[in-house]
Each structure stands twice: as C-alpha cells, then as structure tokens.
Amino acid sequence: MTQQAVLQVDNLKTYFHLEEGKTAKAVDDISFKISPGETVALVGESGSGKSISALSIMQLINKPGRIEGGKITLNGKDITNYNAKQMTKIRGNDIAMIFQEPMTALNPVFTIGNQITEIVRKHKNMSRQEAHRHAIHLLKLVGLSRAEEIMKEFPHQLSGGMRQRVMIAMAISCDPMLLIADEPTTALDVTIQAQILDLMNEMKERFQMALLLITHDVGVVSQYADRVMVMYGGQIVEEATVDVLLESPKHPYTQGLLDSLPMVDKDVNRLGTIKGTVPPAYDFPSGCRFSTRCPHVMEKCHSQNPSLSTSDSEHHVRCHLYPSEVKE
Amino acid sequence: MHKYIIRRILVFIPMLIMLSIIVFALAKAAPGDPFTGKILDPTVDPEVFNEQREALGLNDPIPVQYFRWATSMAKGDFGESMYYKGRDVQSLISERIVNTVYLGLFALVITLVVAIPIGIYSAKNPYSPLDYSATTFGFLGLAIPNFFFGLIAIYVFAIKLGWFPAQGTISNIHITGFSEFLNRIHHMVLPGITLGLAGTATYMRYMRSEVLDVLGSDYIRTAKAKGMNDRNVLYKHTLRNAIIPIITLMGFEFGALLSGAIITEQVFSYPGLGTLFINSITNRDYPVIMSITLLLGVAILIGNLLADIFYSIVDPRIRYD
Ligand SMILES: Nc1ncnc2c1ncn2[C@@H]1O[C@H](COP(=O)(O)OP(=O)(O)OP(=O)(O)O)[C@@H](O)[C@H]1O
Ligand code: SF4
Ligand SMILES: [Mg+2]
C-alpha cells in the first residue's frame, strides 16, 4: 500500500439530466484505487453504471450526462479539472480503453494502418515510417501474423476477434499505465473470448499496465482479476480481493450473483436467484438501493442507505447486515 | 472496383434504351401534332397537311418511327425543329445548354457552400439558436415553391432594391473579359438562389442528421479515447463518414435541380434549356421536346452513375462486392 496508485477515484458522481427534470444517478459517489500492475474487475448487472464509470474517468461523458463531483487522480496528478486539450494528451497515452463492440469500434472508412499510425504519431511524435513500422510490430505482437496486409485492409475485412486484436494493438501502442477494458469479449464467440482475454493479460504483464476489467462474467473475474468491485445502482456495494469475495461474499447482491453462477452460464444478465430487475437510475428506492430485491431486507433498509464500511481495509461492504464491523 | 464501375456502365445502356422508348411513347401519346391547330384553318386544304405528314413519316407504323428516331438520335442527329423552320435541334440546344449548366453549377455551389457548414454546425450545436433558425429556414425552403420565391425575389431585389437584374444572362453583348464574367454572375444571383433554395434546405437537414448520427457512433468514441482532438474527430473521422450519404443524395437531387431549372429559367426569362423546353411544348415542337426530355433523362442517369461511382470510391465497404 506504500506504492502510489495508478488511478485513484474519490467520490465520483456522474448524473444524466433527463427531460421532465429527472436525474439519472448513473454513477453516484464511487471511490476506488488501482495499484500498478493490478487487475481490478468491475462487475454488476446491466445498467449498474460500469461503462459510465469508465467513461467518466476518460472524461468522455456526453450530454445530457455530466460529471457532478469527485476527484480523479492519475499517477499522483489530479486530472479532474483538465480541459479538453489536456485530456487528449492523457487519453490513448496514459489511459487506453477497449470497448465491447469490435464490429463498430473501428472507423469503417479508414484502413487499420491509418487508425493505428494515427495514435502513435499523435502521442509518440513518430514520423510516418516509424509509425508504420511500429504499427506492424504491434499487429504482430497481438497475434496478427499477416500484419503487412492487414495494415492496408479495412475493418469490414476482419473478423470480430481480429478487430478486437487491432483494438488491443491500438490500446498498447503508446505504453499506457492503465488499460480500461469494457466488456471486451462479450460480443465475441466463446472460443475467441479466452484467446482475447489471454492476449490482454499477456500484454498487461509485458507492458506492466494496470487493468480495469469491466465484465459480466464471474468466471473471467476469478481467472484474471486480483480484486473485484461489485456495482449496483451506481454505487460500489462490495469490494474485496478475488479469493475473499468468491469465498465469502457478504453483500446479499454479491451472494445472489455468485449463487446464480452454475445455473446460467455465468451471465449476470439472466440471474436465477435475484428477483426483479435493476431499478432505473432516475428512480432508485430511498434507503438501500437493493432493498426492492433483497431477500434480507429490514425496516432500516428502506429509510437509510448504508455506507461502504471501511473497518476492514481488505473487504468493504455496503449493507446494514454488517453494522458491528464499524466499531472494531 | 473497376469491375463495379464497368458493371454500372453496362446497366446504364438498357436504362438508356428504356428511357428513349418512354420519351418516344409519351411524345406519341400526347394529343395533336404540329399541324393540329392549323387543321381548323379553312383556307388550307386538309390534304396538304396529310401530304406533309406523309413526307415527315408521321403516318408510318409507330415502331418504324421509333427506330428511325432512335438511330438518328444515336448518331447525334436530333432532327430539325418543326417550329423554327430550317434550324436543327442540336444548334437550338447547344446555344442554350451552356446557360443552364452554368446556372445549375452556380446553384449547386451556393447550396453546398451554405448547407454543409450550417448542417455541421447544427449537428455540433443541436438546439442552439442557429440550429433552430436553420431548421425554420429549412422548412420554409422546402415549403415555398420555386416560382413563388423567384417572383418575390424579383419584386424585392430587382424591382424595389434594384440590386440585381430581373432577367437575362448579360446586360449587353459588348461587355467582354472579366467584366463579362462578373456581369454574368450578377445575372445569375437571383435565379441561382431561387434554384438552390430547396436543395439547400434538403442538404442542410441531411448533413445535420448524418453528422449527429456519426458523432454518436462507437468509432467516434474510439477516436476520442485515442486522444484525437476535436478537429481531427470532426474533420477526419466524422466528415469522411457523413459525406457518404450526401453523395447518394446528390445523385437523387440532380434530377430535382434540372426540373427546378426549367421553372426557374421561366420565371427569370433566363435563356436556357428550360425556357426552350417550355416554349417547345407550347409550340408542339416535338423534335425539340423529345431531344430535351431525352437529354434531361440522360443527364439524370449520368448523375446517378457518377454518384454511384463516387460512392464506391469513398466507401471502402462496397468496393469488393
Ligand atoms: N445517454 C444516457 N442518457 C440517459 N441515461 C443514461 C445514458 N447513458 C447511461 N445512462 C444511465 O446510466 C446507467 C448506467 O449505464 P451504464 O452504461 O454505465 O451501465 P453498464 O453497467 O455499463 O451496463 P451494461 O452492462 O449494459 O453495459 C443506465 O442505467 C442509464 O440509466
Ligand atoms: S442494506 Fe438491507 S436491503 Fe440493502 S442489501 Fe443490506 S440487507 Fe439488503
Ligand atoms: Mg456497459
């Protein structure tokens, strides 16, 4: 814990201001840290705010969304109030991001070569030839052996798995300290998924990046992550190391997630044991946000939203069932 | 790519033949011929007309007439005007067509220069005051008919304010050199704006929605996540994609531009193909009518062909199918 965190997020809030004066609290007061070389998984059902958290870190929130508060520290530097120009030097260079849909994430009218050289020329000040050589090197690194040809090809000529490799090549091209992967394999065939995740893990180790891995898949979490954060209703409801969390989940939501594991091919979207659906972000229940679905709901849960306990520095949980720990 | 273009050109030929048949059939189906009005003239023996009809081949079977017409058209012989005796159709058309081409180009340039930047601005700043004004202008531009706008423009800018001439292409034939060019442009302003009005509105709305669409797409998010700045994201990643449907639109709009020119030229007594066309209809001058109709049809086909070819160049996804 003496090491400086690569990324520290404090009390981040991102709201969407909808019509009729409604406010969707997509991300509501989340705090976490990622240490160098660490893989942190962010899990939770659809709509829990995972993508918006990631995009907030990149300052890529579009209207009607807005970052309402909080602090983002990158490698000791407070980047919260960086302007658009300053952020272009961070994005792709210090923090890289990979998205869920490889089919649409690449620009259809430019060649792969164009799209990779563009980023290294921007951040690494390379000449055209240097950038070209570097791009070919990157493509080979991510397992695309026909690199020279692929440079001249367009995205539609590649398969989904190949495109995601291109995205990874682009992400690692400028040696970022943090890689954010937002469900990088959800859209791919099961057989390809493992290859892409292994590749990402390999690149992570090779370039000593920290990795924020957003996923639905608890299987992926157990295999690749060091630490897990469980998100529900725009908040982190539980956080622990992978072993602890999988072994002894405390939050009823996490327990529900894990219980449902063997039954539904690990897809959190189709939970067997948690009744109901996530309430919309503009209409959370008062009190605990999970109270509408929690099997252990108590009187207190309806009036008071529990805070994330900090008593146990390794295992945080946001639930009234664990009040005693606060005093220890 | 080359295969694609060759295939498109091959499809062009049967379309051309179809078009010529339609033009011919329409001309034949229209009641009357150049002698119709005169048949009531009691001083002329109807037999004289019939002899003339026979001489012109108007009494031959329809397919024979079509074949004769089509082959001479294909050879570039458009026939002789029935109204302006002794003048062949080519010379009538060629002295007018330049004016129409200039007017059309002028209108198109105004349209694109105005519509594309405003469309982009509206997409970048949706619901801003300028966006609302552009939307309002767009609806008006589409709702007001060409001739009506033209008449208002003449009344306000030519008659009341006297800023622009109300008709013609040039003040007098003795002007030469650069001042001739300026004088011609001066004459083209009002008809050009009139002709370009509807197109401007259309392109603006199209551009706005395309840019808005592209700005919300995944690959734009990727470009931003790579650290590309706003200018690069807009001018490289966004515009290159948003322009693709605009090219298709230009193919379609080309026909609208030509038909708009016919009416606009009439309003401004502008000596182009349009006025010649309308006059020929009034005079039942069939060789001219048919030639111009066919020419307009061919122009539209070529416009679409060019749009298609251009489209296949800017969109890599259709190059190889
Ligand atoms: N453009 C938007 N306008 C309004 N609300 C939005 C918008 N984008 C996101 N939200 C709100 O933010 C919430 C969180 O969205 P987010 O995309 O972060 O979910 P997620 O956890 O990534 O889900 P998924 O697993 O489906 O990707 C959504 O439930 C929605 O209410
Ligand atoms: S606080 Fe109450 S409702 Fe919320 S998870 Fe804990 S027990 Fe369930
Ligand atoms: Mg998401």
XYZ file of C-alpha atoms and ligand atoms in Angstrom:
689
model
C 0.000 0.000 0.000
C 3.019 2.266 0.030
C 3.073 2.265 -3.729
C 1.389 5.200 -5.395
C -1.893 4.241 -7.029
C -2.050 4.413 -10.824
C -5.602 5.584 -10.577
C -7.451 6.926 -7.615
C -11.104 7.840 -7.851
C -12.720 9.724 -4.999
C -16.439 10.303 -4.654
C -17.061 10.341 -8.388
C -20.583 11.301 -9.391
C -21.931 11.297 -12.924
C -25.553 12.220 -13.454
C -27.726 12.351 -16.515
C -30.152 15.233 -16.564
C -33.155 13.879 -18.360
C -36.265 15.583 -19.625
C -39.014 16.406 -17.123
C -36.370 17.374 -14.615
C -35.455 13.797 -13.777
C -31.899 12.967 -12.823
C -30.375 9.572 -13.512
C -27.659 8.977 -10.976
C -25.716 6.601 -13.197
C -22.597 6.833 -11.053
C -23.227 8.017 -7.533
C -20.294 8.550 -5.262
C -17.837 5.824 -6.090
C -14.275 5.676 -4.788
C -11.544 3.201 -5.568
C -7.866 2.785 -6.276
C -5.911 0.735 -8.744
C -2.272 -0.067 -7.996
C 0.395 -0.523 -10.651
C 0.180 -3.886 -12.368
C -3.064 -4.732 -10.659
C -6.154 -6.121 -12.380
C -9.351 -4.861 -10.857
C -12.649 -6.246 -12.046
C -15.808 -4.177 -12.053
C -18.893 -6.382 -12.135
C -22.604 -5.785 -11.948
C -25.795 -6.144 -13.893
C -26.643 -4.187 -16.996
C -27.362 -0.575 -16.147
C -25.447 -0.581 -12.870
C -23.127 2.168 -14.109
C -19.953 0.303 -15.102
C -19.475 1.884 -18.508
C -20.356 5.336 -17.281
C -17.756 4.969 -14.522
C -15.113 4.103 -17.099
C -16.128 6.871 -19.473
C -16.130 9.346 -16.593
C -12.513 8.507 -15.855
C -11.734 9.250 -19.521
C -13.935 12.386 -19.391
C -15.912 11.075 -22.338
C -19.367 11.703 -20.955
C -21.769 13.202 -23.467
C -24.812 15.355 -22.852
C -27.154 15.066 -21.058
C -24.589 13.455 -18.771
C -22.251 15.433 -16.579
C -19.582 14.685 -14.008
C -21.090 16.294 -10.940
C -18.308 15.852 -8.485
C -15.394 13.843 -7.257
C -11.720 13.680 -7.894
C -9.701 11.614 -10.331
C -6.013 11.220 -9.665
C -3.776 9.617 -12.247
C -0.369 8.576 -11.026
C -0.442 11.282 -8.352
C -1.688 14.011 -10.690
C -5.139 15.443 -10.154
C -6.679 15.339 -13.631
C -10.211 16.183 -12.514
C -10.185 19.668 -13.959
C -8.110 19.031 -17.029
C -9.509 20.798 -20.063
C -10.306 19.152 -23.379
C -6.840 19.749 -24.766
C -5.064 18.377 -21.720
C -7.282 15.297 -21.777
C -6.282 14.495 -25.361
C -2.755 14.017 -24.044
C -3.981 11.574 -21.390
C -6.365 9.547 -23.500
C -4.717 6.834 -25.518
C -1.391 7.761 -23.995
C -1.724 7.251 -20.218
C -5.120 5.574 -20.187
C -6.226 3.395 -23.065
C -9.643 1.891 -23.498
C -11.088 -1.117 -25.295
C -14.791 -1.364 -25.971
C -17.399 -4.050 -26.130
C -18.327 -3.933 -29.820
C -15.342 -4.646 -32.049
C -17.660 -4.552 -35.068
C -18.396 -0.859 -34.691
C -15.442 0.416 -32.662
C -13.203 0.938 -35.683
C -13.865 3.605 -38.275
C -15.195 1.823 -41.393
C -13.661 4.178 -43.946
C -10.035 4.182 -42.837
C -7.518 1.375 -43.099
C -6.287 -0.414 -39.993
C -2.854 1.034 -40.666
C -4.232 4.543 -40.789
C -6.044 4.087 -37.492
C -3.041 2.680 -35.641
C -0.410 5.042 -37.017
C -2.682 7.961 -36.209
C -2.463 7.312 -32.478
C 1.283 6.693 -32.286
C 2.026 9.702 -34.442
C -0.077 11.805 -32.124
C 1.375 10.654 -28.806
C 4.837 9.435 -29.711
C 5.709 12.068 -32.296
C 6.797 9.398 -34.723
C 7.457 10.003 -38.384
C 5.273 8.291 -40.943
C 7.770 5.477 -41.496
C 8.467 4.951 -37.809
C 4.746 4.843 -37.080
C 4.223 2.374 -39.894
C 6.939 0.081 -38.609
C 5.685 0.378 -35.057
C 2.139 -0.461 -36.151
C 3.292 -3.605 -37.931
C 5.254 -4.595 -34.853
C 2.148 -4.079 -32.702
C -0.067 -6.113 -35.009
C 2.388 -8.988 -34.877
C 2.556 -8.654 -31.118
C -1.196 -9.150 -30.800
C -1.002 -12.275 -32.918
C -1.916 -10.958 -36.347
C 0.766 -12.556 -38.479
C -0.427 -11.044 -41.776
C 0.417 -7.655 -40.303
C 1.658 -6.003 -43.510
C -1.511 -6.881 -45.394
C -3.801 -6.016 -42.511
C -2.306 -2.536 -42.423
C -3.896 -1.917 -45.810
C -7.212 -3.564 -45.014
C -10.425 -2.022 -43.818
C -12.262 -3.084 -40.647
C -15.013 -4.881 -42.555
C -12.431 -7.272 -43.967
C -11.545 -8.583 -40.494
C -13.409 -10.873 -38.134
C -14.647 -9.698 -34.752
C -11.776 -11.373 -32.938
C -9.230 -9.825 -35.290
C -10.743 -6.403 -34.836
C -10.538 -6.754 -31.083
C -6.860 -7.661 -31.508
C -6.461 -4.483 -33.524
C -8.138 -2.572 -30.690
C -5.693 -4.124 -28.247
C -2.773 -3.234 -30.520
C -4.026 0.331 -30.581
C -4.518 0.376 -26.821
C -0.992 -0.768 -26.013
C 0.600 1.311 -28.772
C 1.586 4.191 -26.520
C 2.522 2.256 -23.424
C -0.348 3.370 -21.200
C -0.159 2.860 -17.449
C -3.823 1.951 -17.274
C -5.957 -0.084 -19.627
C -9.710 0.010 -19.256
C -11.468 -2.870 -20.979
C -15.241 -2.503 -21.058
C -16.623 -5.999 -21.606
C -14.009 -6.660 -24.281
C -15.229 -10.148 -25.108
C -18.990 -10.027 -24.590
C -19.633 -9.658 -28.308
C -17.279 -12.460 -29.355
C -17.630 -16.212 -29.844
C -16.933 -18.208 -26.724
C -13.875 -19.831 -28.290
C -12.378 -16.452 -29.185
C -13.164 -14.914 -25.792
C -10.467 -16.853 -23.937
C -7.866 -16.019 -26.607
C -8.577 -12.314 -26.384
C -8.540 -12.305 -22.582
C -5.276 -14.246 -22.515
C -3.790 -11.825 -25.000
C -4.893 -8.873 -22.903
C -3.438 -10.427 -19.805
C -0.174 -11.125 -21.587
C 0.049 -7.535 -22.835
C -0.796 -6.276 -19.398
C 2.143 -8.138 -17.916
C 4.504 -7.320 -20.730
C 3.813 -3.598 -20.588
C 3.224 -3.535 -16.829
C -0.125 -1.893 -17.134
C -2.839 -1.775 -14.551
C -6.113 -3.164 -15.852
C -9.652 -2.171 -15.054
C -11.695 -5.037 -16.404
C -15.406 -4.477 -16.730
C -17.296 -7.717 -17.133
C -20.493 -9.627 -16.625
C -18.631 -12.853 -16.368
C -17.719 -14.077 -12.909
C -15.645 -16.826 -14.490
C -13.448 -14.162 -16.071
C -13.170 -12.415 -12.725
C -11.880 -15.475 -10.933
C -9.336 -16.178 -13.642
C -7.847 -12.768 -14.320
C -8.644 -10.313 -11.534
C -6.752 -9.534 -8.358
C -9.518 -7.533 -6.821
C -13.232 -7.168 -7.506
C -15.661 -4.314 -7.125
C -19.336 -5.123 -7.326
C -21.508 -2.307 -8.597
C -25.214 -1.846 -8.087
C -27.362 1.197 -8.744
C -24.431 3.477 -9.481
C -22.604 2.559 -6.299
C -19.962 0.084 -5.253
C -21.679 -2.326 -2.880
C -18.816 -4.667 -2.177
C -15.111 -4.734 -2.754
C -12.538 -7.379 -1.874
C -9.741 -9.471 -3.279
C -10.953 -12.128 -5.669
C -10.354 -15.050 -3.312
C -12.123 -13.420 -0.405
C -15.038 -12.242 -2.477
C -15.622 -15.560 -4.173
C -15.105 -17.463 -0.934
C -17.164 -15.349 1.421
C -19.308 -12.748 -0.282
C -21.073 -10.550 2.241
C -23.482 -8.374 0.329
C -26.779 -10.096 -0.479
C -26.430 -8.863 -4.077
C -22.986 -10.403 -4.471
C -24.269 -13.595 -2.916
C -27.064 -13.615 -5.427
C -24.629 -13.069 -8.283
C -22.444 -15.941 -7.199
C -25.338 -18.278 -6.428
C -26.634 -17.888 -9.911
C -23.280 -18.861 -11.358
C -23.599 -22.548 -12.160
C -27.114 -22.247 -13.428
C -26.929 -19.691 -16.169
C -23.631 -19.958 -17.982
C -22.240 -17.197 -15.804
C -24.288 -14.499 -17.405
C -25.253 -11.968 -14.807
C -27.940 -10.612 -17.066
C -30.037 -13.696 -16.559
C -29.926 -14.175 -12.838
C -31.677 -17.166 -11.407
C -31.767 -16.164 -7.787
C -32.136 -12.395 -7.682
C -35.736 -11.488 -8.259
C -36.755 -8.490 -10.313
C -34.640 -6.050 -12.283
C -32.371 -3.122 -11.547
C -34.483 -0.033 -10.845
C -33.877 2.744 -13.376
C -31.152 5.177 -12.406
C -33.627 8.069 -12.131
C -35.867 6.157 -9.755
C -33.831 4.435 -7.061
C -35.701 3.443 -3.922
C -34.963 5.522 -0.861
C -32.665 3.814 1.575
C -30.648 0.875 0.308
C -30.830 0.724 -3.496
C -31.013 -3.063 -3.382
C -33.913 -3.060 -0.935
C -36.525 -3.726 -3.630
C -34.899 -7.066 -4.427
C -33.031 -8.053 -1.265
C -34.061 -11.274 0.472
C -32.780 -9.922 3.818
C -34.431 -6.530 3.666
C -35.093 -4.897 7.051
C -37.031 -1.886 8.294
C -33.947 0.271 8.353
C -33.064 -0.580 4.759
C -35.994 1.443 3.436
C -35.023 4.649 5.162
C -31.273 4.670 5.248
C -28.740 3.890 2.540
C -25.880 2.019 4.210
C -22.415 3.422 3.676
C -19.476 1.423 2.421
C -17.773 0.059 5.516
C -14.115 0.837 5.839
C -13.434 -1.132 9.009
C -11.852 -3.998 7.154
C -9.429 -2.440 4.724
C -9.441 -5.540 2.538
C -13.154 -6.157 2.374
C -15.669 -3.354 2.027
C -19.406 -3.879 2.004
C -22.398 -1.577 1.805
C -25.152 -3.293 3.817
C -26.960 -2.895 7.118
C -26.411 -6.571 7.871
C -22.827 -5.785 8.833
C -23.021 -2.885 11.228
C -20.908 -4.341 14.002
C -17.733 -4.194 11.994
C -17.790 -0.437 12.028
C -16.880 -0.423 15.700
C -13.925 -2.733 15.504
C -13.608 -1.523 -58.180
C -13.079 -1.338 -61.936
C -15.421 -4.263 -62.346
C -18.007 -2.428 -60.326
C -17.755 0.663 -62.492
C -17.916 -1.364 -65.704
C -20.960 -3.191 -64.421
C -22.664 0.074 -63.556
C -21.945 1.409 -67.034
C -23.370 -1.738 -68.630
C -26.577 -1.347 -66.641
C -26.694 2.195 -67.958
C -27.259 1.061 -71.546
C -30.591 -0.786 -71.165
C -31.789 2.059 -68.954
C -30.976 4.464 -71.755
C -32.972 2.377 -74.238
C -35.908 2.178 -71.852
C -35.748 5.913 -71.395
C -35.790 6.552 -75.131
C -38.815 4.292 -75.558
C -40.643 6.110 -72.786
C -39.811 9.521 -74.233
C -40.948 8.435 -77.650
C -44.135 6.848 -76.367
C -45.015 9.943 -74.334
C -44.493 12.194 -77.314
C -46.688 9.937 -79.439
C -49.335 9.679 -76.756
C -49.670 13.443 -76.464
C -52.651 14.613 -78.487
C -52.026 16.541 -81.645
C -49.054 17.198 -83.881
C -47.586 20.384 -85.362
C -50.489 20.587 -87.776
C -53.263 20.121 -85.258
C -54.124 23.758 -84.591
C -53.949 24.610 -88.238
C -56.372 21.998 -89.415
C -59.185 24.324 -88.414
C -57.870 26.926 -90.775
C -60.497 26.683 -93.526
C -58.279 28.242 -96.156
C -55.897 25.302 -96.194
C -56.803 22.057 -97.795
C -56.519 19.232 -95.180
C -54.949 17.149 -97.882
C -51.892 19.413 -97.798
C -51.343 18.576 -94.144
C -51.647 14.936 -94.887
C -49.029 15.162 -97.591
C -46.710 16.881 -95.178
C -47.365 14.231 -92.555
C -46.549 11.604 -95.099
C -43.330 13.413 -96.019
C -42.265 13.665 -92.359
C -43.006 9.993 -91.790
C -45.734 10.735 -89.238
C -48.037 8.210 -90.889
C -45.593 5.294 -90.635
C -46.146 2.489 -88.089
C -45.027 3.537 -84.591
C -42.135 1.029 -84.250
C -40.742 2.191 -87.586
C -40.948 5.785 -86.445
C -39.256 4.916 -83.147
C -36.452 3.051 -84.820
C -35.808 5.848 -87.269
C -35.801 8.405 -84.475
C -33.620 6.354 -82.128
C -30.940 5.600 -84.725
C -30.622 9.208 -85.803
C -30.524 10.330 -82.137
C -27.783 7.802 -81.505
C -25.830 9.247 -84.431
C -26.119 12.680 -82.843
C -28.663 13.888 -85.356
C -31.504 15.325 -83.293
C -33.539 16.322 -86.295
C -34.936 19.631 -87.384
C -37.130 21.920 -85.375
C -40.700 21.968 -86.599
C -41.269 25.450 -85.277
C -38.072 27.311 -86.061
C -38.024 26.278 -89.675
C -34.673 25.233 -91.029
C -32.901 25.101 -87.683
C -31.626 21.803 -86.412
C -32.305 20.827 -82.828
C -28.619 20.496 -81.914
C -27.910 24.129 -82.625
C -31.006 25.248 -80.704
C -29.978 23.158 -77.738
C -26.298 23.908 -77.808
C -26.793 27.677 -77.728
C -28.941 27.287 -74.599
C -27.384 24.415 -72.710
C -24.314 26.313 -71.534
C -26.506 28.825 -69.717
C -28.373 26.056 -67.953
C -25.180 24.258 -66.972
C -23.760 27.480 -65.515
C -26.966 28.203 -63.652
C -27.129 24.662 -62.283
C -23.496 24.694 -61.183
C -23.916 28.105 -59.609
C -26.981 26.928 -57.679
C -25.214 23.743 -56.607
C -22.162 25.621 -55.375
C -24.317 28.048 -53.376
C -26.261 25.105 -51.992
C -23.237 23.150 -50.831
C -21.297 26.137 -49.548
C -24.251 27.206 -47.440
C -25.795 23.886 -46.468
C -22.795 21.781 -45.457
C -21.192 24.145 -42.928
C -24.557 25.020 -41.411
C -25.514 21.352 -41.236
C -22.263 20.566 -39.451
C -22.675 23.476 -37.083
C -26.255 22.443 -36.288
C -25.130 18.913 -35.516
C -22.305 20.126 -33.294
C -24.651 22.531 -31.507
C -28.085 20.929 -31.603
C -30.934 23.079 -30.290
C -28.779 26.187 -30.388
C -30.389 29.386 -31.744
C -28.641 28.941 -35.083
C -29.813 25.349 -35.280
C -33.400 26.448 -34.685
C -33.100 29.194 -37.300
C -31.644 26.711 -39.763
C -34.484 24.291 -39.095
C -37.061 27.023 -39.662
C -35.323 28.130 -42.840
C -35.190 24.502 -43.930
C -38.939 24.043 -43.631
C -39.623 27.313 -45.415
C -37.152 26.448 -48.148
C -38.911 23.173 -48.794
C -42.409 24.579 -48.495
C -42.079 27.630 -50.765
C -42.402 26.735 -54.460
C -39.585 27.813 -56.756
C -41.614 30.139 -58.933
C -43.160 31.903 -55.954
C -39.820 32.538 -54.314
C -38.478 33.681 -57.678
C -41.295 36.220 -58.107
C -40.757 37.583 -54.603
C -37.014 37.787 -55.208
C -37.600 39.735 -58.421
C -40.016 42.076 -56.697
C -37.789 42.779 -53.710
C -34.219 42.587 -55.009
C -34.674 43.584 -58.632
C -37.601 45.975 -58.702
C -37.652 47.548 -55.226
C -33.978 47.487 -54.266
C -32.521 47.271 -57.734
C -29.573 45.179 -56.537
C -29.772 42.501 -59.167
C -31.143 42.266 -62.704
C -34.501 40.532 -63.013
C -33.840 38.650 -66.212
C -31.419 37.544 -68.895
C -27.797 36.438 -68.678
C -25.912 39.595 -69.567
C -26.676 43.345 -69.716
C -25.400 43.853 -73.275
C -23.313 41.863 -75.661
C -20.480 44.387 -75.799
C -19.198 43.524 -72.338
C -16.123 41.306 -72.551
C -13.397 39.720 -70.460
C -13.542 39.726 -66.686
C -16.379 42.233 -66.506
C -18.402 39.886 -68.700
C -17.812 37.149 -66.178
C -18.858 39.403 -63.301
C -21.880 40.609 -65.215
C -22.992 37.047 -65.899
C -22.552 36.111 -62.242
C -24.555 39.195 -61.293
C -27.371 37.968 -63.511
C -27.192 34.510 -62.033
C -27.527 35.506 -58.388
C -31.302 35.657 -58.128
C -32.119 32.635 -60.323
C -29.238 30.733 -58.712
C -30.514 31.326 -55.191
C -34.055 30.542 -56.279
C -32.972 27.308 -57.887
C -30.724 26.338 -54.972
C -33.241 27.061 -52.240
C -34.930 23.688 -51.928
C -31.624 21.839 -52.308
C -30.015 23.966 -49.618
C -32.774 23.049 -47.205
C -32.516 19.365 -48.074
C -28.734 19.112 -47.848
C -28.716 21.036 -44.594
C -31.182 18.727 -42.899
C -29.375 15.694 -44.274
C -25.962 16.894 -43.203
C -27.201 17.713 -39.731
C -28.722 14.312 -39.145
C -25.767 12.456 -40.682
C -23.173 14.285 -38.604
C -25.284 13.887 -35.495
C -25.574 10.197 -36.233
C -21.869 9.706 -36.807
C -20.910 11.752 -33.742
C -22.857 9.290 -31.621
C -21.216 6.229 -33.131
C -18.812 3.852 -31.459
C -15.873 4.636 -33.709
C -16.054 8.310 -32.816
C -15.880 7.314 -29.165
C -12.848 5.205 -30.070
C -11.211 8.144 -31.837
C -11.769 10.320 -28.784
C -10.490 7.585 -26.472
C -7.335 7.501 -28.579
C -6.740 11.131 -27.725
C -7.662 12.604 -31.092
C -8.559 16.272 -30.758
C -11.915 17.776 -31.686
C -10.740 18.959 -35.074
C -9.418 15.572 -36.062
C -12.544 13.854 -34.771
C -14.802 16.196 -36.748
C -12.909 16.748 -39.978
C -11.352 13.331 -40.355
C -13.385 10.693 -38.574
C -16.836 12.264 -38.739
C -16.981 14.045 -42.086
C -15.459 11.245 -44.084
C -18.378 9.070 -42.945
C -21.117 11.692 -43.016
C -20.311 12.665 -46.605
C -21.106 9.199 -47.972
C -24.911 9.518 -47.841
C -24.604 13.104 -49.084
C -23.070 11.779 -52.281
C -26.026 9.459 -52.792
C -28.313 12.385 -52.129
C -26.531 14.395 -54.822
C -27.365 11.647 -57.287
C -31.050 11.946 -56.449
C -31.091 15.706 -56.155
C -29.569 16.149 -59.578
C -32.935 15.460 -61.187
C -34.635 17.926 -58.857
C -32.040 20.522 -59.808
C -32.752 20.069 -63.507
C -36.513 20.177 -63.187
C -36.158 23.164 -60.876
C -34.081 24.861 -63.556
C -36.928 24.591 -66.067
C -39.269 26.541 -63.821
C -36.680 28.979 -62.537
C -35.490 29.866 -66.014
C -39.055 30.570 -66.986
C -39.576 32.924 -64.046
C -36.389 34.842 -64.795
C -36.720 34.668 -68.625
C -33.310 33.109 -68.499
C -32.373 31.798 -71.944
C -31.539 28.228 -71.032
C -32.743 24.768 -71.855
C -35.744 25.243 -69.568
C -37.221 28.184 -71.435
C -36.564 26.443 -74.732
C -38.331 23.374 -73.377
C -41.422 25.255 -72.231
C -41.622 27.198 -75.470
C -41.312 23.999 -77.478
C -44.170 22.479 -75.553
C -46.361 25.478 -76.301
C -45.354 25.220 -79.951
C -45.715 21.427 -80.065
C -42.185 21.309 -81.415
C -41.781 17.564 -80.925
C -38.195 17.053 -82.093
C -37.046 19.667 -79.567
C -39.274 18.389 -76.770
C -38.109 14.813 -77.278
C -34.470 15.750 -77.523
C -34.534 17.845 -74.384
C -36.504 15.231 -72.442
C -34.063 12.566 -73.512
C -31.144 14.820 -72.679
C -32.500 15.547 -69.210
C -33.075 11.827 -68.682
C -29.549 11.007 -69.771
C -28.195 13.751 -67.525
C -30.046 12.283 -64.568
C -28.814 8.786 -65.390
C -25.252 10.057 -65.676
C -25.659 11.997 -62.434
C -26.719 8.819 -60.677
C -23.935 6.855 -62.314
C -21.343 9.367 -61.165
C -22.816 9.407 -57.660
C -22.602 5.615 -57.562
C -19.029 5.533 -58.768
C -18.011 8.276 -56.386
C -19.809 6.478 -53.593
C -17.868 3.306 -54.303
C -14.669 5.322 -54.038
C -15.405 6.928 -50.667
C -16.994 3.899 -49.039
C -14.493 1.044 -48.914
C -17.211 -1.375 -47.858
C -18.791 -1.602 -51.301
C -15.625 -1.788 -53.340
C -15.354 -5.513 -53.476
C -18.853 -6.868 -53.784
N -27.093 8.725 -22.624
C -27.734 8.449 -21.485
N -28.849 9.121 -21.163
C -29.505 8.857 -20.029
N -29.144 7.953 -19.133
C -28.052 7.242 -19.390
C -27.281 7.453 -20.579
N -26.252 6.600 -20.570
C -26.356 5.902 -19.436
N -27.428 6.282 -18.708
C -27.851 5.759 -17.421
O -26.715 5.257 -16.783
C -26.987 3.972 -16.250
C -25.730 3.169 -16.279
O -25.337 2.917 -17.585
P -24.032 2.080 -17.938
O -23.905 2.127 -19.409
O -22.892 2.576 -17.143
O -24.404 0.625 -17.469
P -23.472 -0.656 -17.525
O -23.271 -1.081 -16.132
O -22.273 -0.398 -18.327
O -24.413 -1.684 -18.227
P -24.085 -2.750 -19.371
O -23.674 -3.963 -18.654
O -25.387 -2.915 -20.064
O -23.033 -2.174 -20.237
C -28.082 3.414 -17.124
O -28.920 2.606 -16.394
C -28.830 4.643 -17.566
O -29.886 4.900 -16.676
S -28.918 -2.915 3.390
Fe -30.718 -4.097 3.637
S -31.680 -4.133 1.686
Fe -29.639 -3.407 1.389
S -28.536 -5.220 0.919
Fe -28.306 -4.989 3.057
S -29.975 -6.119 3.876
Fe -30.414 -5.908 1.780
Mg -21.600 -1.054 -20.254
